CSV table of C-alpha atoms in Angstrom, one decimal:
chain,number,residue,atom,x,y,z
A,203,MET,CA,24.7,-17.2,-26.4
A,204,LYS,CA,21.2,-16.5,-26.0
A,205,THR,CA,20.2,-17.3,-22.4
A,206,ALA,CA,16.6,-17.7,-20.9
A,207,ASP,CA,16.9,-14.2,-19.4
A,208,ASP,CA,17.1,-12.5,-22.7
A,209,GLU,CA,13.6,-14.0,-23.7
A,210,PRO,CA,10.5,-11.7,-23.6
A,211,LEU,CA,8.7,-12.8,-20.5
A,212,SER,CA,5.3,-11.5,-19.5
A,213,LEU,CA,3.0,-12.4,-16.3
A,214,VAL,CA,-0.9,-13.6,-16.2
A,215,LEU,CA,-1.6,-13.5,-12.5
A,216,ILE,CA,-4.9,-15.2,-11.2
A,217,GLY,CA,-5.9,-15.1,-7.7
A,218,GLY,CA,-9.0,-16.6,-5.8
A,219,SER,CA,-10.3,-17.9,-2.7
A,220,SER,CA,-13.3,-19.8,-1.5
A,221,GLY,CA,-15.4,-20.7,-4.7
A,222,SER,CA,-12.6,-20.3,-7.1
A,223,PHE,CA,-11.2,-23.6,-7.1
A,224,SER,CA,-13.5,-24.9,-10.0
A,225,ILE,CA,-12.9,-21.7,-12.0
A,226,PHE,CA,-8.9,-22.3,-11.8
A,227,GLU,CA,-9.7,-25.8,-13.0
A,228,GLU,CA,-11.8,-24.6,-16.0
A,229,ILE,CA,-9.1,-22.0,-16.8
A,230,LEU,CA,-6.5,-24.6,-16.8
A,231,LYS,CA,-8.8,-26.8,-19.4
A,232,LEU,CA,-8.4,-23.7,-21.8
A,233,LEU,CA,-4.7,-23.9,-21.8
A,234,THR,CA,-4.5,-26.4,-24.8
A,235,ARG,CA,-1.9,-24.3,-26.7
A,236,PRO,CA,1.4,-23.2,-25.5
A,237,LEU,CA,1.6,-20.1,-23.5
A,238,SER,CA,3.3,-16.8,-24.6
A,239,PHE,CA,3.5,-15.8,-20.8
A,240,ALA,CA,4.1,-17.5,-17.2
A,241,LEU,CA,1.0,-17.8,-15.5
A,242,VAL,CA,1.0,-17.8,-11.7
A,243,PHE,CA,-2.1,-18.9,-9.7
A,244,ILE,CA,-2.7,-17.7,-5.9
A,245,LEU,CA,-5.3,-19.7,-4.4
A,246,HIS,CA,-5.9,-19.5,-0.9
A,247,ARG,CA,-5.6,-23.0,0.9
A,248,GLY,CA,-5.0,-24.1,4.5
A,249,LYS,CA,-1.6,-24.7,5.4
A,250,SER,CA,-2.0,-28.5,6.2
A,251,SER,CA,-3.4,-29.0,2.5
A,252,SER,CA,-0.7,-31.5,1.6
A,253,SER,CA,-1.8,-32.2,-1.8
A,254,SER,CA,0.3,-30.6,-4.6
A,255,LEU,CA,-1.8,-28.7,-7.0
A,256,PRO,CA,0.2,-29.8,-10.2
A,257,GLU,CA,-0.5,-33.1,-9.1
A,258,LEU,CA,-4.0,-32.5,-8.5
A,259,PHE,CA,-4.6,-30.6,-11.9
A,260,LYS,CA,-2.3,-32.8,-14.0
A,261,THR,CA,-5.2,-34.1,-16.1
A,262,LYS,CA,-6.4,-30.7,-16.9
A,263,THR,CA,-3.6,-29.3,-19.5
A,264,ARG,CA,-0.3,-30.3,-20.8
A,265,VAL,CA,1.3,-27.1,-20.0
A,266,TYR,CA,4.2,-27.5,-17.5
A,267,MET,CA,2.9,-26.8,-13.9
A,268,LYS,CA,5.2,-26.3,-10.8
A,269,GLU,CA,4.9,-25.3,-7.4
A,270,PRO,CA,8.1,-23.3,-7.4
A,271,TYR,CA,11.0,-23.3,-5.0
A,272,HIS,CA,12.8,-20.5,-3.7
A,273,LEU,CA,15.0,-18.4,-6.4
A,274,ASP,CA,13.4,-20.5,-9.5
A,275,PRO,CA,13.7,-18.7,-12.5
A,276,ILE,CA,10.3,-17.5,-13.8
A,277,ARG,CA,9.8,-19.2,-17.3
A,278,THR,CA,7.3,-18.7,-20.1
A,279,ASN,CA,5.0,-21.1,-21.1
A,280,SER,CA,4.9,-22.6,-17.5
A,281,ILE,CA,2.1,-22.6,-15.0
A,282,TYR,CA,3.1,-21.7,-11.2
A,283,PHE,CA,1.0,-22.4,-8.1
A,284,ALA,CA,1.8,-20.7,-4.7
A,285,PHE,CA,2.8,-23.0,-1.9
A,286,PRO,CA,0.7,-23.2,1.1
A,287,ASP,CA,1.9,-21.0,4.3
A,288,TYR,CA,4.4,-19.3,2.3
A,289,HIS,CA,3.8,-15.7,0.3
A,290,LEU,CA,5.1,-16.2,-3.2
A,291,LEU,CA,6.8,-13.1,-4.4
A,292,ILE,CA,8.0,-12.1,-7.7
A,293,GLY,CA,11.6,-10.6,-8.2
A,294,PRO,CA,12.8,-8.0,-10.4
A,295,ASP,CA,15.6,-10.4,-11.4
A,296,ARG,CA,12.6,-12.8,-12.8
A,297,ARG,CA,12.8,-15.3,-10.0
A,298,PHE,CA,10.5,-16.4,-7.4
A,299,TYR,CA,11.0,-15.4,-3.8
A,300,TYR,CA,9.3,-16.8,-0.7
A,301,ASP,CA,8.5,-14.8,2.4
A,302,VAL,CA,7.1,-16.3,5.7
A,303,SER,CA,6.1,-12.9,7.3
A,304,GLU,CA,2.7,-12.2,8.9
A,305,LYS,CA,-0.5,-13.2,7.0
A,306,ASP,CA,-2.6,-10.8,4.9
A,307,PHE,CA,-6.4,-10.9,5.7
A,308,PHE,CA,-5.6,-14.3,7.6
A,309,SER,CA,-4.0,-15.6,4.5
A,310,ARG,CA,-0.7,-17.1,3.5
A,311,PRO,CA,-0.2,-17.2,0.6
A,312,SER,CA,-1.7,-13.7,0.1
A,313,ILE,CA,-3.0,-12.4,-3.2
A,314,ASP,CA,-1.9,-8.8,-2.4
A,315,ALA,CA,1.5,-10.0,-1.5
A,316,THR,CA,2.1,-11.7,-5.1
A,317,PHE,CA,0.1,-8.8,-7.0
A,318,MET,CA,2.0,-6.0,-5.6
A,319,SER,CA,5.6,-7.8,-5.8
A,320,ALA,CA,4.5,-8.2,-9.5
A,321,ALA,CA,3.5,-4.7,-9.9
A,322,VAL,CA,6.8,-3.3,-8.8
A,323,SER,CA,9.0,-6.1,-10.6
A,324,GLY,CA,9.3,-4.5,-13.9
A,325,ILE,CA,8.1,-7.7,-15.5
A,326,PRO,CA,5.2,-6.8,-17.9
A,327,VAL,CA,1.7,-8.0,-16.7
A,328,LYS,CA,-0.3,-9.2,-19.6
A,329,ALA,CA,-3.4,-9.6,-17.3
A,330,ALA,CA,-4.4,-10.1,-13.7
A,331,MET,CA,-7.8,-11.6,-12.5
A,332,LEU,CA,-9.6,-12.0,-9.2
A,333,PHE,CA,-12.4,-14.4,-8.6
A,334,SER,CA,-14.6,-15.6,-5.7
A,335,GLY,CA,-13.4,-15.3,-2.1
A,336,SER,CA,-14.6,-14.2,1.2
A,337,SER,CA,-11.9,-11.9,2.3
A,338,ALA,CA,-10.6,-8.5,1.2
A,339,ASP,CA,-7.3,-10.0,0.0
A,340,GLY,CA,-6.4,-9.2,-3.6
A,341,ALA,CA,-8.0,-5.6,-3.7
A,342,SER,CA,-4.8,-3.7,-2.9
A,343,GLY,CA,-2.7,-5.8,-5.4
A,344,MET,CA,-5.2,-5.3,-8.1
A,345,LYS,CA,-5.5,-1.8,-7.5
A,346,ALA,CA,-1.5,-1.5,-7.5
A,347,LEU,CA,-1.4,-3.3,-11.0
A,348,ALA,CA,-4.2,-1.2,-12.5
A,349,GLN,CA,-2.3,2.0,-11.4
A,350,LYS,CA,0.7,0.7,-13.3
A,351,GLY,CA,-1.5,0.6,-16.4
A,352,TYR,CA,-1.9,-3.3,-16.7
A,353,PRO,CA,-5.2,-4.8,-17.5
A,354,THR,CA,-6.9,-6.1,-14.4
A,355,TYR,CA,-10.2,-8.3,-14.6
A,356,VAL,CA,-12.6,-8.9,-11.8
A,357,GLN,CA,-15.4,-11.6,-11.7
A,358,ASN,CA,-18.7,-9.8,-11.3
A,359,PRO,CA,-19.5,-10.2,-7.7
A,360,ASP,CA,-23.2,-11.0,-8.6
A,361,PHE,CA,-22.1,-14.3,-10.1
A,362,ALA,CA,-19.2,-15.2,-7.5
A,363,GLU,CA,-19.9,-17.9,-5.2
A,364,SER,CA,-18.2,-15.5,-2.4
A,365,PRO,CA,-18.8,-12.0,-3.6
A,366,ARG,CA,-16.8,-10.2,-1.0
A,367,MET,CA,-13.2,-10.4,-2.8
A,368,PRO,CA,-14.0,-9.1,-6.2
A,369,ARG,CA,-16.6,-6.7,-4.8
A,370,GLU,CA,-13.6,-5.3,-2.5
A,371,ALA,CA,-11.4,-4.9,-5.5
A,372,ILE,CA,-14.2,-3.1,-7.5
A,373,GLN,CA,-14.8,-0.8,-4.5
A,374,GLN,CA,-10.9,0.0,-4.4
A,375,SER,CA,-10.5,0.8,-7.9
A,376,ASP,CA,-12.8,1.5,-11.1
A,377,GLN,CA,-10.2,0.5,-13.3
A,378,HIS,CA,-10.8,-2.9,-13.4
A,379,LYS,CA,-12.9,-4.5,-16.2
A,380,VAL,CA,-15.9,-7.1,-15.0
A,381,LEU,CA,-16.0,-10.4,-16.2
A,382,ASN,CA,-19.5,-11.6,-16.4
A,383,GLU,CA,-21.0,-15.1,-16.0
A,384,ASN,CA,-22.6,-15.6,-19.6
A,385,ASN,CA,-19.2,-15.5,-21.4
A,386,LEU,CA,-16.9,-15.8,-18.7
A,387,TYR,CA,-14.6,-18.7,-20.1
A,388,GLN,CA,-14.8,-17.3,-23.8
A,389,GLU,CA,-13.6,-13.9,-22.6
A,390,ILE,CA,-10.7,-15.4,-20.4
A,391,THR,CA,-9.6,-17.3,-23.6
A,392,ASN,CA,-9.5,-14.1,-25.6
A,393,ILE,CA,-7.4,-12.4,-23.0
A,394,LEU,CA,-4.9,-15.2,-22.7
A,395,TYR,CA,-4.6,-15.9,-26.5
B,230,MET,CA,-1.4,-0.1,1.0
B,231,VAL,CA,1.7,2.1,0.4
B,232,LEU,CA,3.8,0.9,-2.6
B,233,ILE,CA,7.4,1.5,-2.6
B,234,GLU,CA,9.7,0.9,-5.8
B,235,TYR,CA,13.1,-0.7,-5.8
B,236,PRO,CA,15.0,2.4,-6.1
B,237,GLU,CA,13.2,3.9,-3.2
B,238,LEU,CA,13.9,0.9,-1.1
B,239,GLU,CA,17.7,1.4,-1.9
B,240,VAL,CA,17.6,4.8,-0.6
B,241,LEU,CA,15.8,3.4,2.6
B,242,ILE,CA,18.6,0.7,3.1
B,243,THR,CA,21.4,3.3,2.7
B,244,ARG,CA,19.6,5.8,5.1
B,245,ILE,CA,19.7,3.0,7.8
B,246,ARG,CA,22.9,2.0,7.2
B,247,GLU,CA,24.0,5.6,7.9
B,248,ILE,CA,22.0,5.9,10.7
B,249,SER,CA,22.5,2.7,12.5
B,250,GLY,CA,25.1,0.8,10.9
B,251,PHE,CA,22.8,-2.0,10.2
B,252,ASP,CA,23.3,-3.2,6.8
B,253,PHE,CA,20.4,-4.7,4.9
B,254,SER,CA,22.4,-4.7,1.5
B,255,GLY,CA,22.5,-8.5,1.4
B,256,TYR,CA,18.8,-9.1,2.1
B,257,ALA,CA,16.5,-10.2,-0.5
B,258,ARG,CA,14.7,-7.3,-2.1
B,259,PRO,CA,11.4,-8.6,-2.8
B,260,SER,CA,10.8,-9.7,1.0
B,261,LEU,CA,12.1,-6.4,2.2
B,262,LEU,CA,10.0,-4.4,0.1
B,263,ARG,CA,7.1,-6.1,1.3
B,264,ARG,CA,7.9,-5.5,4.7
B,265,ALA,CA,9.1,-1.9,4.2
B,266,SER,CA,5.6,-1.3,2.5
B,267,ARG,CA,3.7,-3.0,5.3
B,268,TYR,CA,5.8,-0.7,7.8
B,269,LEU,CA,4.7,2.4,5.9
B,270,SER,CA,1.0,1.4,5.4
B,271,GLY,CA,0.6,0.1,9.3
B,272,ASN,CA,2.3,3.7,10.5
B,273,ARG,CA,0.3,5.7,7.9
B,274,MET,CA,3.3,7.4,6.3
B,275,ASN,CA,5.1,7.7,3.0
B,276,LEU,CA,8.8,6.9,2.5
B,277,GLY,CA,9.5,10.7,2.4
B,278,GLU,CA,8.1,11.1,6.0
B,279,LEU,CA,9.7,8.0,7.2
B,280,LEU,CA,13.2,9.3,6.1
B,281,LEU,CA,12.5,12.5,8.1
B,282,HIS,CA,11.6,10.4,11.2
B,283,ILE,CA,14.7,8.2,11.3
B,284,GLU,CA,17.4,9.8,13.2
B,285,PRO,CA,20.7,8.6,15.0
B,286,GLY,CA,19.7,6.8,18.2
B,287,GLY,CA,16.1,7.4,17.6
B,288,ARG,CA,13.3,4.9,18.2
B,289,VAL,CA,12.0,4.7,14.8
B,290,VAL,CA,15.1,3.3,13.1
B,291,TYR,CA,15.3,0.7,16.0
B,292,ASP,CA,11.7,-0.3,15.3
B,293,LEU,CA,12.2,-0.4,11.6
B,294,ILE,CA,15.0,-2.7,11.7
B,295,GLN,CA,13.1,-4.9,14.0
B,296,GLU,CA,10.2,-4.8,11.6
B,297,LEU,CA,12.3,-5.7,8.7
B,298,THR,CA,14.2,-8.5,10.3
B,299,VAL,CA,11.7,-10.3,12.6
B,300,ASN,CA,11.0,-13.9,11.9
B,301,TYR,CA,7.7,-15.5,12.2
B,302,SER,CA,7.8,-19.1,13.4
B,303,GLU,CA,5.6,-21.8,15.1
B,304,MET,CA,6.6,-24.8,17.3
B,305,PHE,CA,6.5,-27.9,15.0
B,306,ARG,CA,6.0,-25.8,12.0
B,307,ASP,CA,5.7,-28.4,9.2
B,308,PRO,CA,4.7,-31.5,11.3
B,309,ASP,CA,6.0,-33.9,8.7
B,310,PHE,CA,9.4,-32.6,9.1
B,311,PHE,CA,9.4,-33.4,12.7
B,312,VAL,CA,8.2,-36.9,12.1
B,313,LYS,CA,10.9,-37.5,9.4
B,314,VAL,CA,13.5,-36.1,11.8
B,315,ARG,CA,12.4,-38.2,14.8
B,316,ASN,CA,12.4,-41.4,12.6
B,317,ASP,CA,15.4,-41.1,10.1
B,318,VAL,CA,17.7,-38.9,11.6
B,319,PHE,CA,17.6,-39.3,15.3
B,320,THR,CA,18.5,-43.0,15.0
B,321,TYR,CA,21.9,-41.6,13.9
B,322,LEU,CA,22.2,-38.8,16.2
B,323,GLU,CA,21.5,-40.8,19.2
B,324,SER,CA,24.8,-42.8,18.4
B,325,TYR,CA,26.7,-39.8,19.9
B,326,PRO,CA,27.7,-39.6,23.3
B,327,ALA,CA,27.1,-35.9,23.1
B,328,ILE,CA,24.8,-34.1,20.6
B,329,ARG,CA,25.3,-30.7,19.5
B,330,MET,CA,22.3,-29.0,17.4
B,331,TRP,CA,22.3,-25.4,16.1
B,332,VAL,CA,19.0,-23.8,15.2
B,333,ALA,CA,20.3,-20.7,13.2
B,334,GLY,CA,17.9,-17.6,12.9
B,335,CYS,CA,15.9,-19.0,16.0
B,336,ALA,CA,13.7,-15.8,16.4
B,337,THR,CA,11.5,-16.2,19.3
B,338,GLY,CA,12.7,-19.8,20.0
B,339,GLU,CA,9.7,-22.1,18.6
B,340,GLU,CA,12.0,-24.2,16.6
B,341,ALA,CA,14.4,-24.7,19.4
B,342,PHE,CA,11.8,-25.7,21.8
B,343,SER,CA,10.4,-28.0,19.4
B,344,MET,CA,13.7,-29.8,18.8
B,345,ALA,CA,14.3,-29.9,22.7
B,346,ILE,CA,11.0,-31.8,22.9
B,347,LEU,CA,12.1,-34.1,20.3
B,348,LEU,CA,15.1,-34.8,22.0
B,349,GLU,CA,13.5,-35.2,25.5
B,350,GLU,CA,11.2,-38.0,23.8
B,351,ALA,CA,14.1,-39.7,22.4
B,352,GLY,CA,15.5,-39.7,25.9
B,353,VAL,CA,18.8,-37.8,25.0
B,354,LEU,CA,17.9,-34.3,26.1
B,355,ASP,CA,20.5,-34.6,29.1
B,356,ARG,CA,23.4,-35.0,26.6
B,357,SER,CA,22.4,-32.7,24.0
B,358,LEU,CA,23.1,-29.0,23.7
B,359,ILE,CA,21.1,-26.7,21.4
B,360,TYR,CA,22.6,-23.6,20.3
B,361,ALA,CA,19.8,-21.3,19.3
B,362,THR,CA,21.1,-17.9,17.7
B,363,ASP,CA,19.5,-15.0,16.2
B,364,LEU,CA,21.1,-11.5,15.2
B,365,SER,CA,18.2,-9.7,17.2
B,366,ASN,CA,18.6,-9.3,21.0
B,367,LYS,CA,15.1,-8.4,21.3
B,368,VAL,CA,13.7,-11.6,19.9
B,369,LEU,CA,16.5,-13.5,21.9
B,370,THR,CA,15.3,-12.1,25.2
B,371,SER,CA,11.6,-13.1,24.5
B,372,ALA,CA,13.0,-16.6,23.4
B,373,ARG,CA,14.7,-16.8,26.8
B,374,GLU,CA,11.5,-16.2,28.6
B,375,GLY,CA,9.6,-18.7,26.6
B,376,VAL,CA,6.4,-17.3,26.9
B,377,PHE,CA,3.8,-17.6,24.2
B,378,THR,CA,0.0,-16.6,23.8
B,379,LEU,CA,-2.6,-19.2,24.5
B,380,SER,CA,-3.9,-18.9,20.9
B,381,ASN,CA,-0.3,-19.4,19.5
B,382,ILE,CA,-0.2,-22.6,21.9
B,383,ARG,CA,-3.4,-24.0,20.4
B,384,THR,CA,-1.8,-24.0,16.8
B,385,TYR,CA,1.6,-25.5,18.4
B,386,SER,CA,-0.6,-28.2,20.1
B,387,GLU,CA,-2.1,-29.2,16.7
B,388,ASN,CA,1.3,-29.1,14.9
B,389,TYR,CA,2.6,-31.4,17.8
B,390,LEU,CA,0.1,-33.8,17.5
B,391,LEU,CA,0.6,-34.0,13.6
B,392,ALA,CA,4.3,-34.3,14.5
B,393,ALA,CA,3.5,-37.6,16.1
B,394,GLY,CA,4.2,-36.2,19.6
B,395,LYS,CA,4.4,-38.9,22.1
B,396,ASN,CA,2.6,-37.1,25.1
B,397,SER,CA,0.5,-33.8,25.3
B,398,LEU,CA,2.2,-30.4,24.6
B,399,SER,CA,0.7,-29.2,27.7
B,400,ASP,CA,3.2,-31.5,29.5
B,401,TYR,CA,6.0,-29.0,28.4
B,402,TYR,CA,4.4,-25.5,29.4
B,403,HIS,CA,2.5,-24.3,32.3
B,404,VAL,CA,-0.2,-21.4,32.2
B,405,ALA,CA,0.3,-18.5,34.0
B,406,TYR,CA,-1.8,-14.9,33.8
B,407,ASN,CA,-3.2,-16.3,30.5
B,408,LYS,CA,0.2,-17.1,28.9
B,409,ALA,CA,1.9,-20.3,28.4
B,410,VAL,CA,5.4,-20.6,29.9
B,411,ILE,CA,7.7,-23.4,28.4
B,412,ALA,CA,8.9,-25.5,31.3
B,413,PRO,CA,12.5,-24.8,32.6
B,414,GLU,CA,13.5,-28.4,32.4
B,415,LEU,CA,13.3,-27.9,28.4
B,416,ARG,CA,15.1,-24.7,28.2
B,417,ARG,CA,18.0,-26.0,30.4
B,418,ASN,CA,19.9,-27.4,27.5
B,419,ILE,CA,19.4,-24.6,25.1
B,420,ILE,CA,21.9,-21.7,25.0
B,421,PHE,CA,20.2,-18.7,23.2
B,422,SER,CA,22.8,-16.4,22.0
B,423,LEU,CA,23.5,-13.6,19.5
B,424,HIS,CA,25.2,-14.4,16.1
B,425,ASP,CA,24.7,-12.8,12.8
B,426,LEU,CA,24.7,-15.3,10.0
B,427,THR,CA,25.9,-12.7,7.6
B,428,GLY,CA,28.9,-11.5,9.6
B,429,ASP,CA,29.8,-13.8,12.4
B,430,GLY,CA,31.7,-17.2,11.7
B,431,VAL,CA,32.1,-20.7,12.8
B,432,PHE,CA,31.8,-20.9,16.7
B,433,ASN,CA,31.2,-24.7,17.3
B,434,GLU,CA,30.9,-28.0,15.3
B,435,PHE,CA,27.3,-29.4,14.9
B,436,GLN,CA,26.0,-32.9,14.1
B,437,PHE,CA,22.4,-31.1,13.1
B,438,ILE,CA,21.7,-27.7,11.9
B,439,SER,CA,18.2,-26.5,11.4
B,440,CYS,CA,18.0,-23.4,9.2
B,441,ARG,CA,14.7,-23.3,8.0
B,442,ASN,CA,13.2,-20.2,6.4
B,443,VAL,CA,16.1,-17.9,7.2
B,444,MET,CA,17.9,-18.3,3.8
B,445,ILE,CA,15.0,-16.6,1.9
B,446,TYR,CA,15.8,-13.3,3.3
B,447,PHE,CA,19.3,-13.2,1.7
B,448,THR,CA,20.5,-12.0,-1.8
B,449,LEU,CA,21.9,-15.1,-3.8
B,450,GLU,CA,25.5,-13.8,-3.1
B,451,LEU,CA,25.1,-13.6,0.6
B,452,ARG,CA,23.1,-16.8,0.7
B,453,GLN,CA,26.2,-18.8,-0.5
B,454,LYS,CA,28.3,-17.2,1.9
B,455,VAL,CA,25.9,-18.3,4.7
B,456,PHE,CA,25.7,-21.8,3.1
B,457,ARG,CA,29.3,-21.8,3.3
B,458,LEU,CA,29.3,-20.9,7.0
B,459,LEU,CA,26.7,-23.7,7.7
B,460,TYR,CA,28.8,-26.4,5.9
B,461,ASP,CA,31.9,-25.3,7.9
B,462,SER,CA,29.9,-25.6,11.0
B,463,LEU,CA,28.6,-29.2,10.3
B,464,SER,CA,30.5,-32.3,11.3
B,465,MET,CA,31.0,-35.1,8.6
B,466,LEU,CA,27.8,-36.7,8.2
B,467,GLY,CA,26.0,-34.2,9.9
B,468,PHE,CA,22.6,-32.8,8.8
B,469,LEU,CA,21.2,-29.7,7.4
B,470,CYS,CA,17.6,-28.9,7.3
B,471,LEU,CA,16.0,-26.0,5.1
B,472,GLY,CA,12.6,-24.9,4.8
B,473,LYS,CA,10.1,-26.8,2.6
B,474,ARG,CA,10.5,-24.3,-0.5
B,475,GLU,CA,14.2,-23.9,-0.1
B,476,THR,CA,16.8,-25.8,-1.9
B,477,LEU,CA,20.6,-26.3,-1.9
B,478,ARG,CA,20.3,-25.4,-5.6
B,479,TYR,CA,22.4,-22.0,-6.2
B,480,SER,CA,24.3,-22.7,-2.9
B,481,GLY,CA,27.7,-23.6,-4.1
B,482,ILE,CA,27.7,-26.5,-1.8
B,483,GLU,CA,25.2,-28.9,-3.4
B,484,ASP,CA,27.8,-31.6,-4.3
B,485,HIS,CA,28.7,-31.8,-0.5
B,486,PHE,CA,25.5,-33.2,0.5
B,487,LYS,CA,23.5,-36.3,0.1
B,488,ILE,CA,19.5,-35.7,-0.1
B,489,ILE,CA,17.8,-37.4,2.9
B,490,ASP,CA,14.4,-35.9,1.9
B,491,SER,CA,14.1,-33.8,-1.2
B,492,SER,CA,10.4,-32.6,-0.4
B,493,LEU,CA,11.2,-31.7,3.4
B,494,ASN,CA,14.8,-30.4,2.5
B,495,ILE,CA,16.9,-32.6,4.8
B,496,TYR,CA,20.7,-33.0,3.8
B,497,GLN,CA,23.6,-34.8,4.9
B,498,LYS,CA,27.0,-33.7,4.7
B,499,ILE,CA,29.1,-36.4,2.8
B,500,LYS,CA,32.2,-34.6,1.8
């Protein structure tokens, strides 16, 4: 019998902080067709933010959305959101793992934590994207993914509401492709489909 | 950031076991990898250099084990959990002449102190015993001292208020030399002791076990073994509390529990 583990799985990773919420919403709206990958969103949020993102975003797309539990299998054609106050890690056994160790750049979830775990997971990464934010989180993770040869995309800092996060990523690695404002969502659609 | 790969992590695990006897093989790899990478980055070395530095009885291997096992906690972490426990679980526990609680994997004691405050405010602390255990002597020593930085205490106070605390958190500690020291009355009924969830067995029977965000560090196989230990340590109709993103799924004992609250992961043993 064919099990879920035999199915091809690839990941799309998207990270952002302040100024990224509306971008995340817009990306979800682009997802009108079934996905050939699992999409993982890491958005910095306060630990007390009790609203669940799948609940908040449920009108944006019809694709299955979830804040995963520890050890949940990662499935294709699904959208996952990191839960506040935990690091979300991607395991080589295609399951999600949580970690409550120290924050990276004052953030839990940390984008670096998820991206770096994905980089060594052995699961192919179709694309990783980093958007607006006011800390240096994500830069190391993006660099690790780029070094593995995965396609990485960074929002042009000149157009980011908080330029620090994309700028730091570009400073740490010149391998990222820069996404410009004028055709941002068209480009993202091309990357995803 | 130093990034190590899974095969390298296995080399490190083997080396630590050879040198110290401490066995990480039952620990969840993704989290272990993150911590090991952070340790290397923080100490500005690569794995090869670390392997050269760890030697029997040496400081480095001891530091490394601490770093890889240490748990971060807060008092009243997830305030809504404490509200639920106060409202729905305590009414049940209060009916017992003597209440035995176990805080498994207690780290530096934050959860145990939070539970003691809950029991105190329910008026039952005097007839309660909280066993708070961890596998690390170092964190237990710190837990017994009950000393926290004032910046941590600020976070704990906010949590306490959100957890519907009846007083002010400052009623439960005093400040000395810019540190907060947990009041001795609160520590009186807490027994801090060494216990390794992965190797040691049942040592008492409890009506309430809090094991929040501990199981996430174990592999699927070891996790099942630890779940069995928690199950065996609970009295019938006793409560088991897990972290918010944890679940009884894949535990092997899910059929033996009734869900009291699915989002807060509070369960009651029913068979």
